[in-house]
Coordinates of N, CA and C in Angstrom, one line a residue:
M1 N -2.8 -16.0 -13.9 CA -2.4 -14.8 -13.5 C -0.8 -14.7 -13.6
N2 N -0.2 -13.6 -14.0 CA 1.1 -13.3 -14.2 C 1.6 -12.6 -13.1
I3 N 1.9 -13.3 -11.8 CA 2.7 -12.7 -10.7 C 4.1 -12.8 -10.8
P4 N 4.9 -11.6 -11.0 CA 6.2 -11.7 -11.2 C 6.8 -12.4 -9.7
S5 N 7.9 -13.3 -10.1 CA 8.8 -13.8 -9.0 C 9.4 -12.9 -8.4
P6 N 10.0 -13.4 -7.1 CA 10.6 -12.1 -6.3 C 12.0 -12.0 -6.8
T7 N 12.7 -12.8 -7.5 CA 13.8 -12.5 -8.4 C 13.7 -11.6 -9.6
Q8 N 12.4 -11.1 -9.9 CA 12.2 -9.9 -10.8 C 12.2 -8.8 -10.3
F9 N 12.7 -8.6 -8.9 CA 12.6 -7.3 -8.3 C 13.8 -6.9 -7.8
T10 N 14.1 -5.8 -7.5 CA 15.3 -5.0 -7.4 C 15.6 -5.3 -5.9
D11 N 16.9 -5.6 -5.5 CA 17.1 -5.8 -4.1 C 16.9 -4.4 -3.2
D12 N 16.0 -4.6 -2.3 CA 15.7 -3.2 -1.5 C 16.2 -3.4 0.0
S13 N 16.9 -4.2 0.1 CA 17.6 -4.5 1.6 C 18.1 -3.3 2.3
H14 N 18.9 -2.3 1.6 CA 19.3 -1.2 1.9 C 18.6 -0.2 2.2
Y15 N 17.5 -0.2 2.2 CA 16.3 0.8 2.4 C 16.1 1.1 3.7
Q16 N 16.5 2.1 4.4 CA 16.3 2.4 5.8 C 14.8 2.8 6.2
N17 N 13.9 3.1 5.4 CA 12.8 3.3 5.7 C 11.9 2.5 6.5
T18 N 11.2 2.9 7.5 CA 10.6 1.8 8.3 C 9.3 1.3 7.8
I19 N 8.5 2.1 6.7 CA 7.5 1.6 6.1 C 7.9 0.4 5.2
I20 N 9.0 0.6 4.3 CA 9.5 -0.5 3.6 C 9.8 -1.9 4.4
K21 N 10.4 -1.4 5.6 CA 10.8 -2.8 6.9 C 9.6 -3.3 7.0
Y22 N 8.6 -2.9 7.6 CA 7.6 -3.5 7.9 C 6.5 -4.0 7.0
S23 N 6.5 -3.3 5.7 CA 5.6 -3.8 4.7 C 6.5 -5.4 4.2
R24 N 7.7 -5.4 3.8 CA 8.5 -6.2 3.6 C 8.3 -7.4 4.6
R25 N 8.0 -7.4 5.6 CA 7.8 -8.5 6.9 C 6.5 -9.3 6.6
L26 N 5.7 -8.3 6.0 CA 4.2 -9.1 5.8 C 3.9 -9.5 4.6
I27 N 5.1 -9.6 3.6 CA 4.6 -10.4 2.3 C 4.5 -12.0 2.6
G28 N 3.5 -12.7 2.1 CA 2.8 -13.9 2.5 C 1.8 -13.9 3.4
Y29 N 1.6 -12.7 4.2 CA 0.6 -12.7 5.1 C -0.6 -12.3 4.7
F30 N -2.1 -12.7 5.3 CA -3.3 -12.3 5.3 C -3.9 -12.9 3.9
N31 N -5.0 -13.2 4.3 CA -6.2 -13.4 2.9 C -6.8 -12.0 2.9
Y32 N -7.0 -11.6 1.4 CA -8.0 -10.7 1.1 C -9.4 -10.6 1.8
G33 N -9.6 -9.5 2.6 CA -11.1 -9.5 3.0 C -11.6 -8.0 3.1
T34 N -12.9 -7.8 2.8 CA -13.2 -6.5 2.8 C -14.2 -6.3 4.1
D35 N -14.8 -5.2 4.0 CA -15.8 -4.8 5.1 C -15.2 -5.1 6.5
E36 N -16.1 -6.0 7.2 CA -15.8 -6.0 8.5 C -14.4 -7.0 8.7
R37 N -14.1 -7.5 7.6 CA -13.0 -8.8 7.8 C -11.8 -8.0 7.6
R38 N -11.6 -7.0 6.8 CA -10.3 -6.1 6.4 C -9.8 -5.7 7.7
M39 N -10.2 -5.7 8.9 CA -9.7 -5.3 10.0 C -9.1 -6.7 10.9
N40 N -9.4 -7.9 10.5 CA -9.0 -9.2 11.3 C -7.6 -9.4 10.8
L41 N -6.8 -8.5 11.6 CA -5.4 -8.7 11.5 C -4.6 -9.4 12.6
G42 N -5.1 -9.6 13.6 CA -4.6 -10.3 14.7 C -4.0 -9.1 15.4
N43 N -3.0 -9.4 16.5 CA -2.1 -8.3 17.4 C -1.6 -7.7 16.2
L44 N -1.5 -6.1 16.7 CA -1.0 -5.3 15.6 C 0.7 -5.4 15.5
Q45 N 1.3 -5.7 16.8 CA 2.7 -5.8 16.6 C 3.2 -7.3 16.3
H46 N 2.1 -8.3 16.3 CA 2.7 -9.7 15.8 C 1.2 -10.2 15.1
P47 N 1.0 -9.7 13.6 CA -0.4 -9.9 13.0 C -0.3 -11.5 12.6
N48 N -1.7 -11.8 12.5 CA -2.0 -13.4 12.4 C -1.6 -13.5 10.8
K49 N -0.8 -14.3 10.5 CA -0.6 -14.7 9.0 C -1.8 -15.1 8.3
N50 N -2.8 -15.8 9.0 CA -4.1 -16.0 8.3 C -5.0 -15.2 8.5
G51 N -4.8 -13.9 8.9 CA -6.0 -13.1 9.0 C -6.4 -12.5 7.7
F52 N -6.9 -11.1 8.0 CA -7.6 -10.6 6.7 C -6.9 -9.2 6.6
A53 N -7.0 -8.6 5.5 CA -6.6 -7.5 5.3 C -7.1 -6.9 3.9
D54 N -7.3 -5.6 3.5 CA -7.5 -5.3 2.0 C -6.3 -4.1 1.9
C55 N -6.3 -3.6 0.6 CA -5.2 -2.7 0.7 C -5.0 -1.5 1.4
S56 N -6.0 -0.9 1.6 CA -5.9 0.3 2.5 C -5.7 -0.1 4.2
S57 N -6.2 -1.2 4.5 CA -6.0 -1.6 6.0 C -4.4 -2.2 6.0
L58 N -3.9 -2.6 5.0 CA -2.3 -3.0 4.9 C -1.5 -1.8 5.2
V59 N -1.9 -0.6 4.3 CA -1.2 0.6 4.7 C -1.4 1.1 5.8
W60 N -2.7 1.2 6.5 CA -2.7 1.5 7.8 C -2.0 0.7 8.8
L61 N -2.0 -0.8 8.7 CA -1.2 -1.4 9.6 C 0.4 -1.4 9.5
V62 N 0.8 -1.2 8.6 CA 2.4 -0.9 8.3 C 2.8 0.4 8.8
M63 N 1.8 1.4 8.6 CA 2.0 2.8 9.2 C 1.9 2.8 10.6
K64 N 1.1 2.0 11.2 CA 0.8 1.9 12.6 C 2.1 1.1 13.3
Q65 N 2.6 0.2 12.6 CA 3.9 -0.4 13.0 C 5.0 0.4 13.1
A66 N 5.1 1.2 12.0 CA 6.3 2.0 11.9 C 6.1 3.2 12.8
G67 N 5.3 3.3 13.5 CA 5.1 4.4 14.4 C 4.5 5.8 14.3
Y68 N 3.6 5.6 13.1 CA 2.7 6.8 12.8 C 1.6 6.9 13.4
N69 N 0.9 7.8 13.8 CA -0.3 8.1 14.5 C -1.2 8.1 13.6
V70 N -2.0 6.9 13.2 CA -3.1 6.7 12.3 C -4.4 6.5 12.8
G71 N -4.5 6.6 14.3 CA -6.0 6.3 14.7 C -6.1 4.7 15.0
Q72 N -7.2 4.4 15.4 CA -7.6 2.9 15.8 C -8.4 2.2 14.7
T73 N -8.7 2.7 13.5 CA -9.4 2.3 12.5 C -8.8 2.4 11.3
A74 N -8.7 1.4 10.2 CA -8.1 1.7 9.1 C -8.7 2.5 8.0
F75 N -7.8 2.9 7.3 CA -8.3 4.1 6.1 C -9.0 3.2 5.2
S76 N -9.7 4.1 4.3 CA -10.2 3.5 3.0 C -9.4 4.4 2.2
T77 N -9.5 3.8 0.9 CA -8.8 4.3 -0.4 C -9.2 5.7 -0.7
P78 N -10.5 6.0 -0.5 CA -11.1 7.3 -1.0 C -10.5 8.3 0.2
E79 N -10.6 7.9 1.3 CA -10.2 8.7 2.7 C -8.6 9.1 2.6
M80 N -7.8 8.1 2.2 CA -6.4 8.3 1.8 C -6.0 9.3 1.1
E81 N -6.7 9.4 -0.4 CA -6.9 10.4 -1.4 C -7.1 11.6 -1.0
N82 N -8.4 11.9 -0.4 CA -8.8 13.0 0.2 C -7.7 13.7 1.1
D83 N -7.4 12.9 2.2 CA -6.5 13.3 3.1 C -5.1 14.0 2.6
A84 N -4.5 13.1 1.5 CA -3.4 13.5 1.0 C -3.5 14.8 0.1
K85 N -4.9 15.2 -0.3 CA -4.8 16.3 -1.4 C -5.3 17.4 -0.4
N86 N -5.9 17.4 0.9 CA -6.6 18.2 1.6 C -6.0 18.5 3.2
A87 N -6.5 17.3 3.9 CA -6.2 17.4 5.7 C -5.0 17.4 5.8
H88 N -4.0 16.7 5.1 CA -2.6 16.3 5.4 C -2.6 15.7 7.0
Q89 N -3.6 15.1 7.3 CA -3.3 14.3 8.6 C -2.6 13.4 8.8
Y90 N -2.6 12.6 7.7 CA -1.9 11.2 7.4 C -1.0 11.1 6.3
F91 N -1.3 12.0 5.4 CA -0.5 11.9 3.8 C -0.5 13.4 3.6
R92 N 0.7 13.6 2.7 CA 0.6 14.6 1.8 C 1.1 14.4 0.4
Q93 N 0.2 15.0 -0.5 CA 0.5 14.6 -2.0 C 1.7 14.8 -2.2
I94 N 2.5 14.3 -3.3 CA 3.8 14.4 -3.8 C 3.6 14.4 -5.3
H95 N 4.5 15.0 -5.9 CA 4.7 14.8 -7.5 C 5.3 13.8 -7.7
A96 N 5.1 13.0 -8.8 CA 5.9 11.7 -9.1 C 7.2 11.7 -9.2
K97 N 7.8 12.8 -9.8 CA 9.2 12.8 -9.6 C 9.8 12.7 -8.3
N98 N 9.1 13.0 -7.2 CA 9.7 12.9 -5.8 C 9.3 11.8 -5.0
V99 N 8.6 10.7 -5.9 CA 8.4 9.5 -5.2 C 9.5 8.7 -4.8
K100 N 9.7 8.0 -3.4 CA 10.5 7.1 -3.1 C 10.0 6.2 -2.3
P101 N 10.9 5.1 -2.1 CA 10.5 4.0 -1.3 C 9.8 4.5 -0.1
G102 N 8.6 3.6 0.2 CA 8.0 4.1 1.3 C 6.7 5.0 1.2
D103 N 6.8 5.7 0.1 CA 5.4 6.5 -0.3 C 4.3 5.5 -0.5
I104 N 3.2 6.1 -0.7 CA 2.0 5.4 -1.1 C 1.6 5.8 -2.5
V105 N 1.0 5.0 -3.2 CA 0.4 5.2 -4.4 C -1.1 4.9 -4.3
I106 N -1.9 5.9 -4.8 CA -3.4 5.7 -4.6 C -4.0 6.0 -6.0
V107 N -5.0 5.1 -6.2 CA -5.9 5.4 -7.7 C -7.3 5.1 -7.3
N108 N -8.2 5.9 -7.7 CA -9.6 5.8 -7.5 C -10.1 6.3 -8.7
V109 N -11.2 5.5 -8.9 CA -12.4 5.9 -10.2 C -13.7 6.1 -9.6
G110 N -14.3 7.2 -9.6 CA -15.6 7.7 -9.1 C -15.5 7.6 -7.5
T111 N -16.3 6.8 -6.9 CA -16.2 6.9 -5.3 C -14.8 6.3 -4.6
G112 N -14.2 5.4 -5.3 CA -12.9 4.7 -5.0 C -13.1 3.6 -4.2
Y113 N -14.4 3.0 -3.8 CA -14.6 2.1 -3.0 C -14.6 0.9 -3.7
G114 N -14.1 -0.4 -3.0 CA -14.2 -1.7 -3.5 C -13.5 -1.6 -4.8
P115 N -14.0 -2.2 -6.2 CA -13.1 -2.2 -7.2 C -12.9 -1.2 -7.8
N116 N -13.2 0.1 -7.4 CA -13.0 1.2 -7.9 C -11.9 2.1 -7.3
G117 N -11.1 1.4 -6.5 CA -9.6 1.9 -5.9 C -8.8 1.1 -5.5
H118 N -7.7 1.4 -5.5 CA -6.5 0.7 -5.0 C -5.4 1.6 -4.4
T119 N -4.5 0.8 -3.4 CA -3.6 1.6 -2.8 C -2.6 0.5 -2.6
A120 N -1.2 1.2 -2.7 CA -0.1 0.2 -2.2 C 1.2 1.1 -2.0
I121 N 2.0 0.2 -1.3 CA 3.3 1.2 -1.1 C 4.4 0.7 -2.0
I122 N 5.0 2.2 -2.2 CA 6.2 2.0 -3.1 C 7.2 1.3 -2.5
D123 N 7.8 0.3 -3.3 CA 8.7 -0.7 -2.9 C 10.2 -0.6 -3.7
G124 N 10.4 0.8 -4.1 CA 11.8 0.8 -4.9 C 11.8 2.2 -5.5
S125 N 12.8 2.2 -6.4 CA 13.0 3.7 -7.0 C 11.9 3.8 -7.9
Y126 N 11.4 5.2 -8.4 CA 10.3 5.4 -9.0 C 10.8 5.3 -10.6
H127 N 10.0 4.4 -11.4 CA 10.4 4.0 -12.7 C 8.7 4.1 -13.2
G128 N 8.1 5.1 -13.1 CA 6.8 4.9 -13.6 C 6.0 4.1 -13.3
R129 N 5.3 3.4 -14.5 CA 4.3 2.4 -14.1 C 5.1 1.1 -13.7
K130 N 6.3 1.1 -14.1 CA 7.1 -0.1 -13.7 C 7.8 -0.2 -12.3
T131 N 7.2 0.9 -11.4 CA 8.0 1.0 -10.1 C 7.3 -0.4 -9.4
Q132 N 8.0 -0.7 -8.5 CA 7.8 -1.9 -7.6 C 6.9 -1.2 -6.5
I133 N 5.9 -2.3 -6.2 CA 4.9 -2.0 -5.0 C 4.8 -3.1 -4.0
I134 N 4.2 -3.0 -2.9 CA 4.1 -4.1 -1.9 C 2.6 -3.6 -1.7
E135 N 1.5 -4.8 -1.8 CA 0.5 -4.8 -1.9 C -0.2 -6.2 -1.4
I136 N -1.6 -5.7 -1.0 CA -2.6 -7.0 -1.2 C -3.7 -6.6 -2.1
G137 N -4.2 -7.5 -2.8 CA -5.3 -7.5 -3.9 C -4.5 -7.3 -5.2
G138 N -5.0 -6.3 -6.0 CA -4.4 -5.8 -7.1 C -4.3 -7.0 -8.1
I139 N -3.3 -7.5 -8.5 CA -3.5 -8.3 -9.6 C -3.7 -10.1 -9.1
D140 N -3.5 -10.2 -7.7 CA -3.9 -11.3 -7.1 C -4.8 -10.9 -6.1
P141 N -6.1 -10.8 -6.5 CA -7.2 -10.2 -5.7 C -7.5 -11.0 -4.5
M142 N -7.5 -12.3 -4.4 CA -7.7 -13.0 -3.3 C -6.5 -13.5 -2.3
G143 N -5.3 -13.3 -3.1 CA -3.9 -13.9 -2.4 C -3.5 -13.0 -1.2
A144 N -2.3 -13.3 -0.8 CA -1.6 -12.8 0.4 C -1.1 -11.3 0.0
V145 N -0.3 -10.6 0.9 CA 0.3 -9.6 0.6 C 1.6 -10.1 -0.3
H146 N 1.9 -9.3 -1.5 CA 3.0 -9.7 -2.6 C 3.5 -8.4 -3.0
R147 N 4.6 -8.8 -3.8 CA 5.3 -7.6 -4.5 C 4.6 -7.6 -6.1
S148 N 4.7 -6.4 -6.7 CA 4.2 -6.3 -8.0 C 4.7 -5.1 -8.6
T149 N 4.1 -4.6 -9.7 CA 4.4 -3.3 -10.3 C 3.2 -2.4 -10.4
I150 N 3.2 -0.8 -10.4 CA 2.0 -0.3 -10.6 C 1.0 -0.7 -12.0
A151 N 1.9 -0.9 -13.0 CA 1.2 -1.3 -14.3 C 0.6 -2.5 -14.3
Q152 N 1.0 -3.5 -13.5 CA 0.4 -4.9 -13.2 C -0.9 -4.8 -12.4
S153 N -0.6 -3.8 -11.3 CA -1.8 -4.1 -10.2 C -2.9 -3.2 -10.5
F154 N -2.6 -2.0 -11.2 CA -3.6 -0.9 -11.3 C -4.0 -0.6 -12.6
Q155 N -3.6 -1.7 -13.6 CA -4.0 -1.5 -15.0 C -5.2 -1.0 -15.4
S156 N -6.3 -1.8 -14.8 CA -7.6 -1.5 -15.1 C -8.2 -0.3 -14.7
L157 N -7.6 0.2 -13.5 CA -8.0 1.6 -13.0 C -7.4 2.7 -13.5
L158 N -6.0 2.6 -13.9 CA -5.3 3.6 -14.6 C -5.8 3.9 -15.9
K159 N -6.7 3.6 -16.5 CA -7.5 3.5 -17.7 C -8.6 5.0 -17.4
E160 N -9.2 4.8 -16.2 CA -10.3 6.0 -16.1 C -9.7 6.8 -14.5
G161 N -8.9 6.3 -13.8 CA -8.9 7.0 -12.5 C -7.5 7.8 -12.6
S162 N -7.6 8.6 -11.5 CA -6.7 9.6 -11.2 C -5.5 8.9 -10.3
I163 N -4.4 9.0 -10.3 CA -3.4 8.6 -9.6 C -2.8 9.7 -8.6
T164 N -2.8 9.4 -7.4 CA -2.3 10.1 -6.5 C -0.8 9.5 -5.7
Y165 N 0.1 10.3 -5.7 CA 1.3 9.7 -4.9 C 1.2 10.5 -3.4
A166 N 1.5 9.9 -2.5 CA 1.4 10.5 -1.3 C 2.6 10.1 -0.2
R167 N 2.9 10.8 0.5 CA 4.0 10.5 1.5 C 3.2 10.6 2.9
P168 N 3.5 9.5 3.7 CA 3.0 9.5 4.8 C 3.8 10.6 5.7
T169 N 2.8 11.2 6.6 CA 3.3 12.3 7.8 C 3.1 11.7 9.0
K170 N 4.2 12.0 9.7 CA 4.1 11.5 11.2 C 3.5 12.8 12.2

């Protein structure tokens, strides 16, 4: 597996966005887990490094830690896309040219569940598919939270799926 080293990424320490701050703190945390295991995060303010999460529960946790009102149960990837495009309770869809650190990228194929969907946190300036992200799953489907790029992590989904960029709403 070709996971980029941390030195290949842009220094984003100057970002003031709370979503970026909280997501960076979770790099190296969690095992990938789906279904009932995806919420085995431990204490929300002090997560269990050896707990479990999936891509959408990671986004939910980071938003919760950053003070967003996201309810008590983690999102699913298709629910995130639907909310961004319609209800705007947690997200609002944005155009790619407006993407900035702390925004969310969502790609769904068909129903968007399981291997048919993925989501991640934008972790740098927008550079199309070379944009840096923080995720769990993706190119390292069983590993911990890590950095990657949209192209590396979403490549199989990008062939068939629709890409949605979303900004979390307070």
